[in-house]
mmCIF file of C-alpha atoms in Angstrom:
data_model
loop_
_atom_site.group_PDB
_atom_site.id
_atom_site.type_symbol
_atom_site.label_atom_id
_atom_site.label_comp_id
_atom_site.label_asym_id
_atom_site.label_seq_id
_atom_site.Cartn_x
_atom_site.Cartn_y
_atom_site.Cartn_z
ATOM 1 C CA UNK A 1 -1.477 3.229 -27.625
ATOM 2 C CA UNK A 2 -0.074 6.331 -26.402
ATOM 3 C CA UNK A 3 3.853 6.239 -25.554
ATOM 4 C CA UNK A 4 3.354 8.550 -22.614
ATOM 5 C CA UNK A 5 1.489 8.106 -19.848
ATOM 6 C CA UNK A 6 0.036 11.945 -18.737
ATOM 7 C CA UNK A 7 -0.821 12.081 -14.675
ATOM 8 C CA UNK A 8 -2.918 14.112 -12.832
ATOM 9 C CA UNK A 9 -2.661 14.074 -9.097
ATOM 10 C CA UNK A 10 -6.042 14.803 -7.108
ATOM 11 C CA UNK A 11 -4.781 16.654 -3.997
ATOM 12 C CA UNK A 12 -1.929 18.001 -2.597
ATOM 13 C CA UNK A 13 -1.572 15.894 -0.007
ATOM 14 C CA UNK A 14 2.088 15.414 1.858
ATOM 15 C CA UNK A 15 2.727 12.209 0.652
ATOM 16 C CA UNK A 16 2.118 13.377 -2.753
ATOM 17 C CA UNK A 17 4.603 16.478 -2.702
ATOM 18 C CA UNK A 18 7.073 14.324 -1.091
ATOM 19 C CA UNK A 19 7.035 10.868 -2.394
ATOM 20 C CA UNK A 20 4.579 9.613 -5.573
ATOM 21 C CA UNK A 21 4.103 13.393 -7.413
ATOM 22 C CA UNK A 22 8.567 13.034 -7.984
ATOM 23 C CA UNK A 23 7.993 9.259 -8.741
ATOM 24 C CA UNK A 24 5.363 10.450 -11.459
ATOM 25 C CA UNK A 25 7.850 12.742 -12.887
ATOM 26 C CA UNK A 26 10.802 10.193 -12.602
ATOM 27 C CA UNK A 27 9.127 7.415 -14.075
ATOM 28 C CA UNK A 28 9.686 5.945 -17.440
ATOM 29 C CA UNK A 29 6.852 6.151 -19.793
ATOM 30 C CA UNK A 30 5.381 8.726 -17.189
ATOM 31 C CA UNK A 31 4.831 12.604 -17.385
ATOM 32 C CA UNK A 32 3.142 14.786 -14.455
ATOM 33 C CA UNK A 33 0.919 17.337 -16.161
ATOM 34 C CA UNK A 34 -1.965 18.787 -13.679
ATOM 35 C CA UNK A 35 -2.769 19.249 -10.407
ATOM 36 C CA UNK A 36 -5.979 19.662 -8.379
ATOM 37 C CA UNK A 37 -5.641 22.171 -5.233
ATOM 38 C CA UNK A 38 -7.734 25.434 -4.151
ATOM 39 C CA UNK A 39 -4.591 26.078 -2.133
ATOM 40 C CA UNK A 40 -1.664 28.090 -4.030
ATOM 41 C CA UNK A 41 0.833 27.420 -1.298
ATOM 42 C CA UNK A 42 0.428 23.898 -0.954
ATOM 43 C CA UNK A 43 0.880 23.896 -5.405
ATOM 44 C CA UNK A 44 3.946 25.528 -4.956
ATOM 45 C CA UNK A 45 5.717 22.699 -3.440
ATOM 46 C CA UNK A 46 4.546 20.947 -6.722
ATOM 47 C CA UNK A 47 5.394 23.202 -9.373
ATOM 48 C CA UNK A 48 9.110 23.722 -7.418
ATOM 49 C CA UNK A 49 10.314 20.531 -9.732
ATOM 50 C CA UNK A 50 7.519 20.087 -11.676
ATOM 51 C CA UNK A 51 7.334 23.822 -13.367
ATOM 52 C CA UNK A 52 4.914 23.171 -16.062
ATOM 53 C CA UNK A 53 2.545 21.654 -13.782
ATOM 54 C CA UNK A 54 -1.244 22.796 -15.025
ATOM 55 C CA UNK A 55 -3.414 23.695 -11.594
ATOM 56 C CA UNK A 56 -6.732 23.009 -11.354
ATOM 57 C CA UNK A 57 -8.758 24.623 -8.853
ATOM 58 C CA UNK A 58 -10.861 21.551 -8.103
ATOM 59 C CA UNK A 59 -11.086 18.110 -8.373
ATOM 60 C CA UNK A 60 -13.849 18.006 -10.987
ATOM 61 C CA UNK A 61 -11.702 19.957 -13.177
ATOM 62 C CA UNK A 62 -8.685 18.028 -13.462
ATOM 63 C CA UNK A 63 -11.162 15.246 -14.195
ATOM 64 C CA UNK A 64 -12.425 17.133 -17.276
ATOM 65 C CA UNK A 65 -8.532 17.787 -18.683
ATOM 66 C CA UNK A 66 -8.497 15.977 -21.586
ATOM 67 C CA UNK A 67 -4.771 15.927 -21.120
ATOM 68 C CA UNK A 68 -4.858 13.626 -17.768
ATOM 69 C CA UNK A 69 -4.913 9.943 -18.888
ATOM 70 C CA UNK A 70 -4.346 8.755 -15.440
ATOM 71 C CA UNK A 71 -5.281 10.134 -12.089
ATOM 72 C CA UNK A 72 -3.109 9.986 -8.808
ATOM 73 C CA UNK A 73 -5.926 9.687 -5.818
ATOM 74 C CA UNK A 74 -4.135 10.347 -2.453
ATOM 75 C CA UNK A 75 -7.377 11.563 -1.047
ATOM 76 C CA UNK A 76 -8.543 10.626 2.962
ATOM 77 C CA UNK A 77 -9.672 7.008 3.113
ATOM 78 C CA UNK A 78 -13.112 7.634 3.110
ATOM 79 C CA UNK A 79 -13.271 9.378 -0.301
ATOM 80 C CA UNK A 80 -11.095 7.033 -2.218
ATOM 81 C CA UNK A 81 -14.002 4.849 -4.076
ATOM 82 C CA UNK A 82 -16.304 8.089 -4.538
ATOM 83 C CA UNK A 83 -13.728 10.015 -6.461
ATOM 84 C CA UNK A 84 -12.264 6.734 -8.235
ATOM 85 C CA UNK A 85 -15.395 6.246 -9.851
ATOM 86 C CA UNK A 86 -15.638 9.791 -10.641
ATOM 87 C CA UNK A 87 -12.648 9.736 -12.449
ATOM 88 C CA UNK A 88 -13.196 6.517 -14.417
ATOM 89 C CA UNK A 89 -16.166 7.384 -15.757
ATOM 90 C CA UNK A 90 -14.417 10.655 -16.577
ATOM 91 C CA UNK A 91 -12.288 8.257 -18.950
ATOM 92 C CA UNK A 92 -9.224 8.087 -16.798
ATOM 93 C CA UNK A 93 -7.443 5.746 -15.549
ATOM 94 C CA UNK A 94 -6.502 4.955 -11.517
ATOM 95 C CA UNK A 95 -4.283 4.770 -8.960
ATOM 96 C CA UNK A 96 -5.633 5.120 -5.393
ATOM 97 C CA UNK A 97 -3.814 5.783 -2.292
ATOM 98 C CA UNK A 98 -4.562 2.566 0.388
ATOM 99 C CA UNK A 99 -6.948 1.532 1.314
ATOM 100 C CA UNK A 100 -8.572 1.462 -1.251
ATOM 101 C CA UNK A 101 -12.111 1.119 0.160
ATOM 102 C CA UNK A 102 -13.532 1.202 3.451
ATOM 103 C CA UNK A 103 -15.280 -2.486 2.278
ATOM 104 C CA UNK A 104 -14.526 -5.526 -0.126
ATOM 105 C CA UNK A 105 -17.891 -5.311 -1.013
ATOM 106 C CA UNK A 106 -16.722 -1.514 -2.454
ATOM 107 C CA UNK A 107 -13.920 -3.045 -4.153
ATOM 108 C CA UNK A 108 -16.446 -5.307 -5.985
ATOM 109 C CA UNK A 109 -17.971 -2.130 -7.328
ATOM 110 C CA UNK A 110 -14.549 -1.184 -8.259
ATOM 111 C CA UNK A 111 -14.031 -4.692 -9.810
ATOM 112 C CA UNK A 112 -17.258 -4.477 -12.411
ATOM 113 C CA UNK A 113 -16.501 -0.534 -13.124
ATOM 114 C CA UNK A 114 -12.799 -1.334 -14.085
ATOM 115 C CA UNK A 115 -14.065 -4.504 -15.922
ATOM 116 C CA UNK A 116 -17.156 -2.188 -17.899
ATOM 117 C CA UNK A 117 -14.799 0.217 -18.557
ATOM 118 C CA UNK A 118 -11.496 -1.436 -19.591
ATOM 119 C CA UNK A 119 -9.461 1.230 -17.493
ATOM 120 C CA UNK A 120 -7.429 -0.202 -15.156
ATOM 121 C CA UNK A 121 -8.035 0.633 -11.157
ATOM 122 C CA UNK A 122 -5.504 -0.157 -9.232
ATOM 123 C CA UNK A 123 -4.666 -0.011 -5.659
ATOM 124 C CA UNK A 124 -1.205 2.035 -4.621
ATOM 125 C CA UNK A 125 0.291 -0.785 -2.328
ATOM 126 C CA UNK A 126 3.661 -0.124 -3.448
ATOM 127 C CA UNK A 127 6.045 -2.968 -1.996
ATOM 128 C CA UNK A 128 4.952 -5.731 -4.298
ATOM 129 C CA UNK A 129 6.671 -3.347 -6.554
ATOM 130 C CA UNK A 130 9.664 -3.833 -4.767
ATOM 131 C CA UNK A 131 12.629 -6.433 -5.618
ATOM 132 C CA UNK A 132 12.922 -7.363 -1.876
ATOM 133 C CA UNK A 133 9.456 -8.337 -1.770
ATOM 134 C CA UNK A 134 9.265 -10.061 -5.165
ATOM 135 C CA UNK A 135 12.638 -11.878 -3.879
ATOM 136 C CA UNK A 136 11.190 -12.522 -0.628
ATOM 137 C CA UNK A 137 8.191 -14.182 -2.185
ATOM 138 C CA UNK A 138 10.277 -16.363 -4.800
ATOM 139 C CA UNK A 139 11.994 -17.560 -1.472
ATOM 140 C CA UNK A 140 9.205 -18.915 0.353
ATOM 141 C CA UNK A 141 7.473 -20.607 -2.742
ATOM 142 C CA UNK A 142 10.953 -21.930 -4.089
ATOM 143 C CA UNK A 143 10.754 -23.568 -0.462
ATOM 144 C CA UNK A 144 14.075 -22.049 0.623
ATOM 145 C CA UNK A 145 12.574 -22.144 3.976
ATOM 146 C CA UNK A 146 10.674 -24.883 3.841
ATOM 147 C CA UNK A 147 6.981 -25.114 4.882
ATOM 148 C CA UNK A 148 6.246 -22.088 6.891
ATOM 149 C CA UNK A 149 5.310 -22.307 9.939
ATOM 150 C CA UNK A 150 5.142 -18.898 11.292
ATOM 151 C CA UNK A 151 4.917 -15.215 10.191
ATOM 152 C CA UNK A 152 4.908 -12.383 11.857
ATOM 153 C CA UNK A 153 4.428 -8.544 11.223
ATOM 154 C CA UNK A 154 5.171 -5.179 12.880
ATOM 155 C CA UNK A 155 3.791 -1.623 11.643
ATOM 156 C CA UNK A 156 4.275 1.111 14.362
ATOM 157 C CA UNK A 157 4.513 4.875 14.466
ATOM 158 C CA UNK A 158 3.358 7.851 16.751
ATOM 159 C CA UNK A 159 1.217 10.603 15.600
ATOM 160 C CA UNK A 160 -0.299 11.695 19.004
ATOM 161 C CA UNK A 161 0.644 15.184 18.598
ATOM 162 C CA UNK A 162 -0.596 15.363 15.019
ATOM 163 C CA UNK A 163 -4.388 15.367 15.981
ATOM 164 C CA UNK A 164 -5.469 16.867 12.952
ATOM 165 C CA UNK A 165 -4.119 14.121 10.866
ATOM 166 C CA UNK A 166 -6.379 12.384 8.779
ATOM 167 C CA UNK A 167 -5.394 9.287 10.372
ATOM 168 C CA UNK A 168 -6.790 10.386 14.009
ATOM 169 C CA UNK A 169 -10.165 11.481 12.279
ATOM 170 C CA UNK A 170 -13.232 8.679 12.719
ATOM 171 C CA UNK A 171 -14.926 10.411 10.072
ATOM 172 C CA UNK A 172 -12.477 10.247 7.063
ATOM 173 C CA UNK A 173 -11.853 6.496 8.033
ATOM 174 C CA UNK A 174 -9.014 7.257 10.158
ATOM 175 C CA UNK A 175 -6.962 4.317 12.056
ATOM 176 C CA UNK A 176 -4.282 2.311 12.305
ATOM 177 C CA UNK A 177 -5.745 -0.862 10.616
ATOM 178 C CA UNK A 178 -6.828 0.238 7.536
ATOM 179 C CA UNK A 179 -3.347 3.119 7.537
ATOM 180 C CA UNK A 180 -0.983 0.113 8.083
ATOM 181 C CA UNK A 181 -3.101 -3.112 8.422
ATOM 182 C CA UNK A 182 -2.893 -3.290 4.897
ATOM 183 C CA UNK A 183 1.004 -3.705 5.259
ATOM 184 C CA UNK A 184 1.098 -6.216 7.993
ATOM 185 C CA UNK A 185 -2.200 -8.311 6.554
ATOM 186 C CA UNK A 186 -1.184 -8.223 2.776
ATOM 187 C CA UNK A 187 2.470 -8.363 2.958
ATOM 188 C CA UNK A 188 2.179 -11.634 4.275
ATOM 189 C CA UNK A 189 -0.442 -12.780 1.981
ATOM 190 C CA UNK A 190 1.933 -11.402 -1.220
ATOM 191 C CA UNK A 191 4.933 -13.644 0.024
ATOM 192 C CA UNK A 192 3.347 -16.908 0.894
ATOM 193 C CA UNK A 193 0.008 -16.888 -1.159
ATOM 194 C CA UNK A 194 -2.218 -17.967 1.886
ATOM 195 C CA UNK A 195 -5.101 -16.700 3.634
ATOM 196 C CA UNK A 196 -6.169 -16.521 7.094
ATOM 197 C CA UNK A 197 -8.790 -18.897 7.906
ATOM 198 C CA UNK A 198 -9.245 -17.886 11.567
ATOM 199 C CA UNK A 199 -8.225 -14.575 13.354
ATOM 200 C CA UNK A 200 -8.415 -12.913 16.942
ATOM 201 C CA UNK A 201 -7.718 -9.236 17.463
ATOM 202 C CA UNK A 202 -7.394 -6.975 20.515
ATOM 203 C CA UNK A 203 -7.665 -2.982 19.883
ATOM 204 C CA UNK A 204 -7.145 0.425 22.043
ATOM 205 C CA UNK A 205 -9.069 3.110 20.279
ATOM 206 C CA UNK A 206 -9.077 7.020 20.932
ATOM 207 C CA UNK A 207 -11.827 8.995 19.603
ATOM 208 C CA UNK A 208 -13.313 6.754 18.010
ATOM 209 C CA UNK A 209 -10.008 5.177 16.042
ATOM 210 C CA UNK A 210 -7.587 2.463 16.644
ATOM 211 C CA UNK A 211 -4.543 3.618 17.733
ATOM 212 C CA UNK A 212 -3.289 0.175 18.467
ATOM 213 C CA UNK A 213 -4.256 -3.210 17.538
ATOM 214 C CA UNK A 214 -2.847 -7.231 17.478
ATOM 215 C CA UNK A 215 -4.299 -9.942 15.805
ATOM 216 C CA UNK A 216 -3.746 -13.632 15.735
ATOM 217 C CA UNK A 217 -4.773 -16.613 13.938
ATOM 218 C CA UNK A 218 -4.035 -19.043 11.339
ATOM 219 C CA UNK A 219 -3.149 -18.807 7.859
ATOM 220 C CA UNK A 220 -3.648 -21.376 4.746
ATOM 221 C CA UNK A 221 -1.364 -21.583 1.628
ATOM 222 C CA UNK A 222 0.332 -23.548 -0.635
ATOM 223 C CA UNK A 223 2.179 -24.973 1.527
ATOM 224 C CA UNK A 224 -0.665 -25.651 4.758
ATOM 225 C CA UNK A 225 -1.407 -23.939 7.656
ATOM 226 C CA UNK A 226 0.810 -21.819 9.546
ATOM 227 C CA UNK A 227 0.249 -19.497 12.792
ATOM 228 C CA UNK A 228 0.440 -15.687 12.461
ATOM 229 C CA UNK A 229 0.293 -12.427 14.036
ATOM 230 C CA UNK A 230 0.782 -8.976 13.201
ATOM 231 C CA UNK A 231 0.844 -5.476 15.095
ATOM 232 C CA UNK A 232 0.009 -1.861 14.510
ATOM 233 C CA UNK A 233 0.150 1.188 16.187
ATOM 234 C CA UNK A 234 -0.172 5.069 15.829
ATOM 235 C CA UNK A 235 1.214 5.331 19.624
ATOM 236 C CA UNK A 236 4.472 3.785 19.579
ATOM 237 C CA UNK A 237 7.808 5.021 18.415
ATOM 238 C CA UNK A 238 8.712 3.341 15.322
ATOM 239 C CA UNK A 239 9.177 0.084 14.131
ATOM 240 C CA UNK A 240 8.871 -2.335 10.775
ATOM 241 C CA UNK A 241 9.686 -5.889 10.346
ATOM 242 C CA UNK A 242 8.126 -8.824 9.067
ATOM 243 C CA UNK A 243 9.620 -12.671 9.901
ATOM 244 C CA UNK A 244 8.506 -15.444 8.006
ATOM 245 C CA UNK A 245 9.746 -19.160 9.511
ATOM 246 C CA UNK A 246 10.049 -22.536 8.223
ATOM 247 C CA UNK A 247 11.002 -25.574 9.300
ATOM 248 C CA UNK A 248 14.221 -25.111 7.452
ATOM 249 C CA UNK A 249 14.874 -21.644 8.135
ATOM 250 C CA UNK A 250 13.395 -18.353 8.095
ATOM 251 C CA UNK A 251 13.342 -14.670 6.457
ATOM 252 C CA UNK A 252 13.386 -11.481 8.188
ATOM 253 C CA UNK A 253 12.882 -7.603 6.458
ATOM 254 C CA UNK A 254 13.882 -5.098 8.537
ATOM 255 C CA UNK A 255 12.621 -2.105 6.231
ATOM 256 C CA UNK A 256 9.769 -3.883 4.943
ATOM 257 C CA UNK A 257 7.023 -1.258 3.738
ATOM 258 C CA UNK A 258 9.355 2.592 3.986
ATOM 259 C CA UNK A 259 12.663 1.098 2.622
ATOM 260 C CA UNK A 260 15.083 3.966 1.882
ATOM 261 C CA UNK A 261 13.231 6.497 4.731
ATOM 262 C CA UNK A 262 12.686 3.978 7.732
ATOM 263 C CA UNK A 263 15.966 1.932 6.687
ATOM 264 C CA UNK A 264 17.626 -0.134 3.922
ATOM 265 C CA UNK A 265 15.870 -2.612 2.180
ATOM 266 C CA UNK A 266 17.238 -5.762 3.087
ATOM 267 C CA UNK A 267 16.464 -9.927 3.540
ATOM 268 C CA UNK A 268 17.737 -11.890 5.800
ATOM 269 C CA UNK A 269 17.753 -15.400 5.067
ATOM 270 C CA UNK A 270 18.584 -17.747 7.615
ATOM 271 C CA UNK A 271 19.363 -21.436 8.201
ATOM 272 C CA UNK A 272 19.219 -24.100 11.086
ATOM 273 C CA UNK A 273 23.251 -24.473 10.532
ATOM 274 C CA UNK A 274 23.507 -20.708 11.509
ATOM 275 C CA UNK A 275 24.482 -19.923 7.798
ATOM 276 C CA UNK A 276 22.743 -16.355 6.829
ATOM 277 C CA UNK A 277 22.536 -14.757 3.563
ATOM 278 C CA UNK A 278 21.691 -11.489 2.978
ATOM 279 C CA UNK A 279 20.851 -9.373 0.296
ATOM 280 C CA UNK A 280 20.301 -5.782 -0.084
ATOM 281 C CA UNK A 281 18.707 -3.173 -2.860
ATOM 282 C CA UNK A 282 19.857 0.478 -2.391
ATOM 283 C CA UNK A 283 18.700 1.758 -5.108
ATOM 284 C CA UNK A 284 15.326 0.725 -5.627
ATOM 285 C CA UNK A 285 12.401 3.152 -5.339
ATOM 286 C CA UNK A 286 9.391 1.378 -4.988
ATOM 287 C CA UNK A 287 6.999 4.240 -5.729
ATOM 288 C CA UNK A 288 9.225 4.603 -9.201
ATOM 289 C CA UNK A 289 8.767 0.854 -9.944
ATOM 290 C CA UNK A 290 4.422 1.459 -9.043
ATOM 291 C CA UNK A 291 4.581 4.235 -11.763
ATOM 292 C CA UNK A 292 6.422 2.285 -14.652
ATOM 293 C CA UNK A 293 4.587 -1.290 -13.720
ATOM 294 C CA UNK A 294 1.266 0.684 -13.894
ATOM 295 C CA UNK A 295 1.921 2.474 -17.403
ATOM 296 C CA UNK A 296 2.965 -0.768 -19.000
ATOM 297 C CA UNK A 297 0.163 -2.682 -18.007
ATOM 298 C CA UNK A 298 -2.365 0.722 -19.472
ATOM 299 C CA UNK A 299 0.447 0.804 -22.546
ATOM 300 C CA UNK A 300 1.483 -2.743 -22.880
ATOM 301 C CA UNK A 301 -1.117 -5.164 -21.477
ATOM 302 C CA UNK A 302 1.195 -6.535 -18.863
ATOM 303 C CA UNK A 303 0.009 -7.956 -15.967
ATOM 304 C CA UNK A 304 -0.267 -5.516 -13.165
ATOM 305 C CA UNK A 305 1.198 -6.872 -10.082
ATOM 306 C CA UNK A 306 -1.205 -5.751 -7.449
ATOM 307 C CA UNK A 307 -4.387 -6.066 -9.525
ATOM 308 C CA UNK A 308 -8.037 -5.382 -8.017
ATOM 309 C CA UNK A 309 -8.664 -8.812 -6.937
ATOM 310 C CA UNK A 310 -5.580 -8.688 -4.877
ATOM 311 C CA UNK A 311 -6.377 -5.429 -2.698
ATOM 312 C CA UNK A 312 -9.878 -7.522 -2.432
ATOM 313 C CA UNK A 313 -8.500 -10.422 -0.269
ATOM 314 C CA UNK A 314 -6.566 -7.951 1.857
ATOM 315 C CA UNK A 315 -9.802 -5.815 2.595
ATOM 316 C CA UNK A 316 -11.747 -8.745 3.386
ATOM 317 C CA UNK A 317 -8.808 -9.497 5.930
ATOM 318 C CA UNK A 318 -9.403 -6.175 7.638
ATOM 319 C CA UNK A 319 -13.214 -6.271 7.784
ATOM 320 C CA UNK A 320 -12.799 -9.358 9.756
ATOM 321 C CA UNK A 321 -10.581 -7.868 11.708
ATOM 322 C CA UNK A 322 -13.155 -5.343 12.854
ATOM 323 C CA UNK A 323 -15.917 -7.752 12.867
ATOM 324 C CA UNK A 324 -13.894 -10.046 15.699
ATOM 325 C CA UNK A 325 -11.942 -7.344 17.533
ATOM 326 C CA UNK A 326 -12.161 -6.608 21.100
ATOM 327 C CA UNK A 327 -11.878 -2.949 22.481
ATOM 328 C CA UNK A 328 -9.099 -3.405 25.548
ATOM 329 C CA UNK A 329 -9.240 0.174 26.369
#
């Protein structure tokens, strides 16, 4: 059992300068060791706090370092499975940027490689990570609410001037939905353990991506049915919450999925006698707490919190999204 988790990172994306390629190097149990770019400027920003960084000059490389036990995959949506599998049969093991598939049925193939291989794959949906999410579930299946009746989610940002984002590009599974759907869908499935049984959506695409969508429906859990609805958007200025309400009172997150960039992470409980409680985590980096949960489940056996199966339901949830949504122009 090694002691020390070695990462890779496969791309030098944004996200990974800026957020998970310092988490990697802050985590417990965790060490950053290689990169794979073809670009010297974009390593730079890398090896600025990471000075020791090894840089590969292509993907296929850093895959063949037997110093990388674990591979950082913040690649465009489209190439996520491809270069997962590459890199598990290279012997490493995973964490992929979300989505991570453009289909359950691709997750399945994830599901039997990961269980062939004993490697774990893992999804980076970061929040369940997160003490106000973990807090936010024990609330709602302590009952603290009571039986939910609604929940409610809201994604939105603007990147209309950014049109060579990834995110505006059809062809490297660019959208909305699958950007942030997998916020507003599985954040709600996390806290309350239900799934929807029925769902309507409306959409506005622009070349050939959502920029904006709302779906509706009905949700089953533990503790029945309740209604919900959820809302994204690459055109609007920005905005995050998530309500969940009971009968008895109700939860609201007003830095739900960017805690510590879009705002503080904090819960809002809620009761019919106007009574509110809320509580607050500074501190917490949830990208950190990804890292250190996903080395002790490859170092310790633990469970991992967001496992395969998990990352399943929510992709299901968005290909029947885009199997019942109507283009409103």
């Amino acid at each position: 059992m090694v002691k020390v988790l070695n990462w890779g990172v496969l791309g030098a994306s944004n996200f990974a300068r800026k957020q998970m390629a310092p988490a990697i190097h802050a985590a417990r149990g965790a060490r950053l060791v290689a990169l794979a770019t073809s670009d010297a400027g974009k390593a730079r920003g890398f090896t600025a706090f990471c000075p020791d960084l090894r840089v590969h000059d292509s993907y296929q490389a850093l895959l063949e370092d037997p110093g990388v036990d674990a591979v950082y995959i913040p690649l465009p949506n489209a190439l996520h499975v491809e270069w997962a599998q590459k890199a598990v049969r290279a012997g490493k093991h995973v964490l992929v940027e979300k989505p991570i598939a453009m289909t359950a049925a691709e997750i399945d193939d994830l599901i039997a490689l990961r269980d062939d291989t004993g490697l774990l794959i893992a999804e980076a949906y970061m929040i369940v990570h997160h003490p106000q999410w973990i807090r936010a579930r024990e609330l709602v299946q302590s009952g603290a609410i009571g039986t939910v009746e609604h929940a409610e989610a809201v994604f939105c940002y603007d990147n209309r001037a950014d049109r060579a984002n990834v995110r505006n590009d059809p062809a490297l599974g660019g959208g909305g939905i699958r950007d942030i759907g997998v916020y507003t869908y599985s954040s709600v499935r996390f806290a309350t353990g239900a799934e929807p049984i029925d769902l309507l959506a409306r959409i506005r695409t622009e070349n050939g991506v959502d920029t904006w969508a709302q779906v509706v429906g009905q949700m089953d859990g533990p503790s029945g049915r309740f209604t919900y609805s959820a809302m994204t958007s690459m055109r609007l200025s920005p905005r995050q919450e998530v309500v969940i309400q009971g009968d008895r009172g109700q939860m609201r997150l007003t830095a739900p999925f960017n805690p510590g960039i879009f705002g503080p992470a904090e819960l809002d409980l809620r009761r019919p006698d106007g009574t509110r409680t809320i509580e607050n985590w500074p501190q917490d980096n949830q990208y950190i707490l990804q890292i250190e949960n996903f080395g002790r489940t490859v170092q310790k056996g633990a469970d991992y919190p967001c496992p395969l199966e998990f990352s399943r339901g929510t992709q299901a949830m968005i290909d029947r999204v885009f199997d019942v949504a109507v283009d409103i122009g």
